[in-house]
Amino acid sequence: MRLLNMRVTDNQTCARRAGRRQFERASATRTGLPVERAAGNTPFPLLDLRCRLRAAAGFRSGPRTAHRLQGRLRGSVMSSPVSFGMPENTSSNHQVRPFIYATTTSRSLMFSHSEIQSRMWTKDPSALNLEYTRIMMAFLLFNPKPRRIAMVGLGGGSLAKFCYQHLPSTRIDVYEINPHVIALRDSFHVPRDDERFAVLQGDGAELIKQYRDEYDAVLVDGYDIKGLPPQLTTEAFYQSCFDALAPNGMMVGNFHASNFEFGTYLGRIKKTFSGSVIEVNDTACAHSIVFACRGDTLKRRRGLPKSKPDGMSAEMWLCLAPTYWPMLV
């Protein structure tokens, strides 16, 4: 009798779910709300406003956790529809397929509903939307005209787009292990490959080994659905970054401040770079940005330089300086 009751309950649950899906499809059709696709995924009807607000309240921007969508997107969520493009989270390469979370003012790359990997303002695709990305660009305070930059992790291309626009003489190599992330590059206005910009598919921990004394900066921001991949936290990887840097070049790493292993990672970086390391936190203390120099530039410093360096354009300084003012020493 108990099994029969369970079966009836299951049937009733299935019926309710089927009815809810039919209602959502009918509502989306009746209201004319858009249904997004991302990298070949199946359409996903828009949630009603109440569900969207409830979902937004639980969002956080992590592994870059500096901002909560509930506050940041309050105007756009309440005044306009929010859509989810949801692909499958499986692939033959064991790489999770991301999806796009979009409002009328922004577009975000996500692996799960709880964390933002990258966010773009649709009216200014090259702007650095999240605070931690602007802090990572502080290596330009020491070298405002780098010759060549490597980036481990593409995401939505925030760092890549900013550098491509503001550093016209710099060659930029981007290493991205996930082909599904690369497939969404057009959705985030990532530049096409050309003579000074290239997106290379592969494990950054392996690709960086090919270079010696080459890069003025190596930016490490290669998160996946589980967080920071283990191969990007080893002593061997940091040594490869050190070897790939030109003299006085800098490795810049983004770390989630709540990661219990962060102290271990920081110790490995300090050992590899002989203590020429500084750490800068964002205002929410959600991210720790680590700057490590192949040289003595950072050995006697406790923070970022105080003023605009010679050679940095006024436009770039205006983009970055408001973020640095609270942390300048």
Short mmCIF file of C-alpha atoms in Angstrom, two decimals:
data_model
loop_
_atom_site.label_atom_id
_atom_site.label_comp_id
_atom_site.label_asym_id
_atom_site.label_seq_id
_atom_site.Cartn_x
_atom_site.Cartn_y
_atom_site.Cartn_z
CA MET A 1 0.00 0.00 0.00
CA ARG A 2 2.88 2.34 0.79
CA LEU A 3 4.49 1.66 -2.58
CA LEU A 4 1.18 2.39 -4.31
CA ASN A 5 0.90 5.71 -2.52
CA MET A 6 4.44 6.62 -3.56
CA ARG A 7 3.63 5.79 -7.18
CA VAL A 8 0.49 7.94 -7.11
CA THR A 9 2.48 10.79 -5.57
CA ASP A 10 5.15 10.48 -8.29
CA ASN A 11 2.49 10.52 -10.99
CA GLN A 12 0.91 13.62 -9.46
CA THR A 13 4.31 15.32 -9.28
CA CYS A 14 5.01 14.54 -12.94
CA ALA A 15 1.62 15.90 -13.92
CA ARG A 16 2.20 19.13 -11.99
CA ARG A 17 5.62 19.57 -13.59
CA ALA A 18 4.22 18.94 -17.06
CA GLY A 19 1.45 21.47 -16.41
CA ARG A 20 4.01 24.03 -15.21
CA ARG A 21 6.12 23.57 -18.35
CA GLN A 22 3.06 24.02 -20.56
CA PHE A 23 2.14 27.18 -18.63
CA GLU A 24 5.68 28.59 -19.04
CA ARG A 25 5.69 27.88 -22.77
CA ALA A 26 2.29 29.48 -23.17
CA SER A 27 3.34 32.50 -21.11
CA ALA A 28 6.51 33.00 -23.15
CA THR A 29 4.56 32.76 -26.40
CA ARG A 30 1.76 35.03 -25.18
CA THR A 31 4.07 37.76 -23.85
CA GLY A 32 6.50 37.58 -26.74
CA LEU A 33 9.51 37.27 -24.41
CA PRO A 34 12.71 36.05 -26.12
CA VAL A 35 14.16 32.59 -25.79
CA GLU A 36 17.97 32.47 -26.04
CA ARG A 37 20.28 29.82 -27.46
CA ALA A 38 23.95 29.44 -26.52
CA ALA A 39 26.40 27.19 -28.35
CA GLY A 40 23.70 24.95 -29.76
CA ASN A 41 21.64 24.47 -26.62
CA THR A 42 17.93 23.87 -26.59
CA PRO A 43 15.60 26.86 -25.96
CA PHE A 44 14.74 27.66 -22.36
CA PRO A 45 11.60 29.76 -21.69
CA LEU A 46 11.97 32.88 -19.60
CA LEU A 47 11.07 32.65 -15.96
CA ASP A 48 8.34 34.86 -14.61
CA LEU A 49 9.40 37.99 -12.71
CA ARG A 50 8.88 36.47 -9.27
CA CYS A 51 11.09 33.49 -10.06
CA ARG A 52 13.70 35.73 -11.70
CA LEU A 53 13.95 37.89 -8.58
CA ARG A 54 14.18 34.84 -6.36
CA ALA A 55 16.96 33.42 -8.55
CA ALA A 56 18.81 36.73 -8.69
CA ALA A 57 18.80 36.98 -4.90
CA GLY A 58 20.99 33.89 -4.70
CA PHE A 59 23.51 34.89 -7.32
CA ARG A 60 27.07 35.77 -6.55
CA SER A 61 29.96 36.56 -8.84
CA GLY A 62 32.32 33.71 -8.13
CA PRO A 63 34.83 32.34 -8.58
CA ARG A 64 34.96 36.11 -8.92
CA THR A 65 32.68 36.87 -5.97
CA ALA A 66 33.05 40.63 -5.77
CA HIS A 67 29.47 41.55 -6.58
CA ARG A 68 25.98 40.25 -5.93
CA LEU A 69 23.60 40.35 -8.84
CA GLN A 70 20.70 41.19 -6.58
CA GLY A 71 22.14 44.65 -5.97
CA ARG A 72 24.06 45.19 -9.19
CA LEU A 73 21.25 44.15 -11.50
CA ARG A 74 18.36 45.52 -9.48
CA GLY A 75 17.35 48.07 -12.14
CA SER A 76 17.73 45.78 -15.12
CA VAL A 77 16.11 42.75 -13.49
CA MET A 78 13.05 44.63 -12.35
CA SER A 79 12.58 46.76 -15.43
CA SER A 80 13.29 44.23 -18.16
CA PRO A 81 13.14 40.49 -18.79
CA VAL A 82 16.08 38.29 -17.90
CA SER A 83 16.87 35.27 -20.05
CA PHE A 84 18.87 32.13 -19.56
CA GLY A 85 20.52 30.32 -22.45
CA MET A 86 21.17 26.87 -21.02
CA PRO A 87 23.36 24.37 -22.82
CA GLU A 88 24.06 20.86 -21.65
CA ASN A 89 26.81 20.51 -19.07
CA THR A 90 28.49 17.56 -20.73
CA SER A 91 30.89 17.07 -23.63
CA SER A 92 33.17 14.48 -25.14
CA ASN A 93 36.17 16.44 -23.86
CA HIS A 94 34.87 16.41 -20.26
CA GLN A 95 34.63 20.19 -20.36
CA VAL A 96 31.51 21.80 -18.93
CA ARG A 97 29.50 23.75 -21.46
CA PRO A 98 28.79 27.32 -20.20
CA PHE A 99 25.61 29.30 -20.73
CA ILE A 100 24.69 32.97 -21.07
CA TYR A 101 22.71 34.98 -18.54
CA ALA A 102 21.45 38.16 -20.19
CA THR A 103 19.59 41.32 -19.29
CA THR A 104 18.96 44.35 -21.46
CA THR A 105 22.14 45.97 -20.06
CA SER A 106 24.55 43.08 -19.48
CA ARG A 107 25.57 39.61 -20.55
CA SER A 108 27.25 37.07 -18.28
CA LEU A 109 29.11 33.82 -18.90
CA MET A 110 28.21 31.16 -16.33
CA PHE A 111 28.82 27.50 -15.58
CA SER A 112 26.16 27.35 -12.86
CA HIS A 113 23.28 29.53 -11.67
CA SER A 114 25.20 30.57 -8.55
CA GLU A 115 28.42 31.98 -10.01
CA ILE A 116 29.45 34.47 -12.69
CA GLN A 117 32.58 33.74 -14.69
CA SER A 118 32.53 36.96 -16.70
CA ARG A 119 30.18 39.90 -17.23
CA MET A 120 29.95 42.42 -20.07
CA TRP A 121 28.03 45.66 -20.43
CA THR A 122 26.29 45.34 -23.79
CA LYS A 123 26.71 49.08 -24.53
CA ASP A 124 30.46 48.97 -23.80
CA PRO A 125 31.74 45.43 -24.45
CA SER A 126 35.41 46.31 -23.82
CA ALA A 127 34.85 47.88 -20.39
CA LEU A 128 36.06 46.01 -17.31
CA ASN A 129 32.78 45.34 -15.53
CA LEU A 130 34.03 43.52 -12.43
CA GLU A 131 36.37 45.21 -9.95
CA TYR A 132 38.89 42.38 -9.73
CA THR A 133 39.59 42.64 -13.48
CA ARG A 134 40.51 46.32 -13.10
CA ILE A 135 42.84 45.46 -10.23
CA MET A 136 44.55 42.81 -12.37
CA MET A 137 45.37 45.51 -14.93
CA ALA A 138 47.47 47.33 -12.30
CA PHE A 139 50.58 45.67 -13.75
CA LEU A 140 50.36 48.52 -16.27
CA LEU A 141 51.29 50.95 -13.50
CA PHE A 142 54.76 49.37 -13.63
CA ASN A 143 54.93 48.83 -17.41
CA PRO A 144 52.29 50.84 -19.32
CA LYS A 145 53.48 49.63 -22.74
CA PRO A 146 54.03 45.87 -22.60
CA ARG A 147 55.36 44.23 -25.74
CA ARG A 148 53.59 40.88 -25.30
CA ILE A 149 51.01 39.50 -22.85
CA ALA A 150 49.82 35.95 -22.13
CA MET A 151 46.44 35.22 -20.56
CA VAL A 152 45.55 31.87 -19.02
CA GLY A 153 41.75 31.67 -19.30
CA LEU A 154 39.50 33.46 -21.79
CA GLY A 155 36.09 33.41 -20.11
CA GLY A 156 34.02 36.22 -21.58
CA GLY A 157 37.20 37.94 -22.77
CA SER A 158 37.07 40.95 -20.43
CA LEU A 159 40.84 41.28 -19.97
CA ALA A 160 41.54 40.34 -23.58
CA LYS A 161 39.14 42.94 -25.02
CA PHE A 162 40.39 45.70 -22.76
CA CYS A 163 44.03 45.06 -23.65
CA TYR A 164 43.25 44.75 -27.35
CA GLN A 165 41.50 48.13 -27.36
CA HIS A 166 43.86 50.11 -25.13
CA LEU A 167 47.21 48.53 -26.01
CA PRO A 168 47.37 48.74 -29.81
CA SER A 169 51.08 47.86 -29.98
CA THR A 170 50.87 44.81 -27.71
CA ARG A 171 50.75 41.22 -28.90
CA ILE A 172 48.23 39.15 -26.92
CA ASP A 173 48.08 35.34 -26.58
CA VAL A 174 45.07 33.82 -24.78
CA TYR A 175 45.11 30.19 -23.62
CA GLU A 176 41.71 28.56 -23.06
CA ILE A 177 41.26 24.86 -22.35
CA ASN A 178 37.46 24.72 -22.84
CA PRO A 179 36.33 24.70 -26.50
CA HIS A 180 32.76 25.58 -25.46
CA VAL A 181 34.00 28.82 -23.92
CA ILE A 182 35.83 29.68 -27.14
CA ALA A 183 32.65 28.91 -29.11
CA LEU A 184 30.92 31.83 -27.34
CA ARG A 185 33.59 34.42 -28.19
CA ASP A 186 31.35 36.20 -30.73
CA SER A 187 28.57 36.54 -28.14
CA PHE A 188 31.01 38.53 -25.98
CA HIS A 189 32.59 40.52 -28.83
CA VAL A 190 36.00 38.92 -28.40
CA PRO A 191 38.19 40.14 -31.31
CA ARG A 192 38.95 37.85 -34.21
CA ASP A 193 42.44 36.40 -34.37
CA ASP A 194 44.89 38.61 -36.25
CA GLU A 195 48.60 39.44 -36.35
CA ARG A 196 48.62 40.66 -32.72
CA PHE A 197 45.79 38.69 -31.09
CA ALA A 198 45.24 34.94 -30.86
CA VAL A 199 43.04 32.61 -28.83
CA LEU A 200 44.72 29.20 -28.51
CA GLN A 201 42.84 26.13 -27.31
CA GLY A 202 44.76 24.08 -24.80
CA ASP A 203 45.87 23.77 -21.19
CA GLY A 204 47.63 26.99 -20.21
CA ALA A 205 49.83 25.08 -17.76
CA GLU A 206 51.28 23.17 -20.71
CA LEU A 207 51.29 25.92 -23.35
CA ILE A 208 53.19 28.40 -21.18
CA LYS A 209 56.10 25.93 -21.00
CA GLN A 210 56.93 26.65 -24.63
CA TYR A 211 58.21 30.15 -23.90
CA ARG A 212 61.34 31.61 -22.32
CA ASP A 213 61.97 35.30 -21.52
CA GLU A 214 59.06 36.27 -23.78
CA TYR A 215 56.15 37.90 -21.94
CA ASP A 216 56.00 41.22 -20.11
CA ALA A 217 52.92 39.96 -18.27
CA VAL A 218 51.18 36.63 -17.66
CA LEU A 219 47.60 37.02 -16.39
CA VAL A 220 46.22 33.91 -14.70
CA ASP A 221 42.43 33.80 -14.41
CA GLY A 222 41.56 30.31 -15.60
CA TYR A 223 38.59 29.15 -13.53
CA ASP A 224 36.16 26.35 -14.33
CA ILE A 225 32.98 25.11 -12.66
CA LYS A 226 34.99 23.61 -9.77
CA GLY A 227 37.08 26.72 -9.20
CA LEU A 228 40.80 27.12 -9.82
CA PRO A 229 42.15 24.03 -11.64
CA PRO A 230 44.89 22.20 -9.70
CA GLN A 231 47.42 22.45 -12.55
CA LEU A 232 47.32 26.25 -12.27
CA THR A 233 48.36 26.19 -8.60
CA THR A 234 51.48 24.03 -8.61
CA GLU A 235 55.06 25.10 -8.02
CA ALA A 236 55.89 23.77 -11.49
CA PHE A 237 53.28 26.05 -13.09
CA TYR A 238 54.55 29.12 -11.27
CA GLN A 239 58.08 28.22 -12.34
CA SER A 240 56.89 27.97 -15.95
CA CYS A 241 55.34 31.44 -15.67
CA PHE A 242 58.58 32.78 -14.18
CA ASP A 243 60.60 31.29 -17.05
CA ALA A 244 58.18 32.66 -19.67
CA LEU A 245 58.47 36.22 -18.34
CA ALA A 246 60.95 38.73 -19.66
CA PRO A 247 63.19 40.45 -17.08
CA ASN A 248 61.00 42.58 -14.76
CA GLY A 249 57.90 40.95 -16.24
CA MET A 250 54.94 40.22 -13.95
CA MET A 251 52.63 37.32 -13.31
CA VAL A 252 49.21 38.42 -12.05
CA GLY A 253 46.89 35.86 -10.48
CA ASN A 254 43.27 36.13 -9.38
CA PHE A 255 42.44 34.09 -6.26
CA HIS A 256 39.18 33.61 -4.43
CA ALA A 257 39.90 34.96 -0.95
CA SER A 258 37.81 32.28 0.78
CA ASN A 259 39.89 29.46 -0.75
CA PHE A 260 41.43 27.59 2.18
CA GLU A 261 44.46 26.72 0.03
CA PHE A 262 45.24 30.34 -0.85
CA GLY A 263 48.02 30.61 1.76
CA THR A 264 49.70 27.56 0.21
CA TYR A 265 49.46 29.01 -3.29
CA LEU A 266 50.83 32.36 -2.12
CA GLY A 267 53.75 30.62 -0.42
CA ARG A 268 54.63 28.80 -3.64
CA ILE A 269 54.54 32.07 -5.61
CA LYS A 270 56.76 33.87 -3.09
CA LYS A 271 59.26 31.02 -3.21
CA THR A 272 59.34 30.96 -7.02
CA PHE A 273 59.64 34.75 -7.37
CA SER A 274 62.10 35.19 -4.47
CA GLY A 275 59.69 37.32 -2.46
CA SER A 276 59.11 39.96 -5.15
CA VAL A 277 55.37 39.71 -4.56
CA ILE A 278 52.53 41.97 -3.39
CA GLU A 279 48.90 41.13 -2.69
CA VAL A 280 45.98 43.51 -3.36
CA ASN A 281 42.44 42.81 -2.18
CA ASP A 282 39.26 44.17 -3.72
CA THR A 283 36.97 46.36 -1.63
CA ALA A 284 34.69 43.43 -0.78
CA CYS A 285 37.69 41.30 0.26
CA ALA A 286 36.32 38.58 -2.03
CA HIS A 287 39.35 38.48 -4.33
CA SER A 288 43.07 38.53 -3.68
CA ILE A 289 45.07 39.68 -6.68
CA VAL A 290 48.71 38.60 -6.49
CA PHE A 291 51.43 40.42 -8.43
CA ALA A 292 54.74 38.58 -8.77
CA CYS A 293 57.74 40.10 -10.55
CA ARG A 294 60.72 38.45 -12.21
CA GLY A 295 63.04 41.05 -10.73
CA ASP A 296 63.31 43.19 -7.61
CA THR A 297 60.59 45.74 -8.48
CA LEU A 298 58.13 44.51 -5.87
CA LYS A 299 60.54 43.46 -3.10
CA ARG A 300 60.41 46.82 -1.37
CA ARG A 301 56.79 47.66 -2.12
CA ARG A 302 53.70 47.15 0.02
CA GLY A 303 51.14 48.30 -2.57
CA LEU A 304 50.49 49.95 -5.91
CA PRO A 305 52.22 53.12 -7.23
CA LYS A 306 50.56 56.42 -6.34
CA SER A 307 50.27 58.14 -9.70
CA LYS A 308 49.79 57.65 -13.43
CA PRO A 309 52.98 56.34 -15.00
CA ASP A 310 54.60 58.04 -17.96
CA GLY A 311 53.42 56.35 -21.13
CA MET A 312 49.93 55.46 -19.93
CA SER A 313 47.17 57.16 -21.90
CA ALA A 314 44.77 59.47 -20.09
CA GLU A 315 41.87 57.35 -21.35
CA MET A 316 43.23 54.19 -19.77
CA TRP A 317 44.07 55.99 -16.53
CA LEU A 318 40.50 57.27 -16.26
CA CYS A 319 39.23 53.72 -16.78
CA LEU A 320 41.41 52.24 -14.04
CA ALA A 321 42.30 54.93 -11.49
CA PRO A 322 38.97 55.12 -9.60
CA THR A 323 39.45 51.47 -8.64
CA TYR A 324 43.02 52.05 -7.41
CA TRP A 325 42.53 55.24 -5.37
CA PRO A 326 41.33 53.49 -2.18
CA MET A 327 44.33 51.13 -2.24
CA LEU A 328 47.21 53.40 -3.33
CA VAL A 329 50.10 53.74 -0.85
#
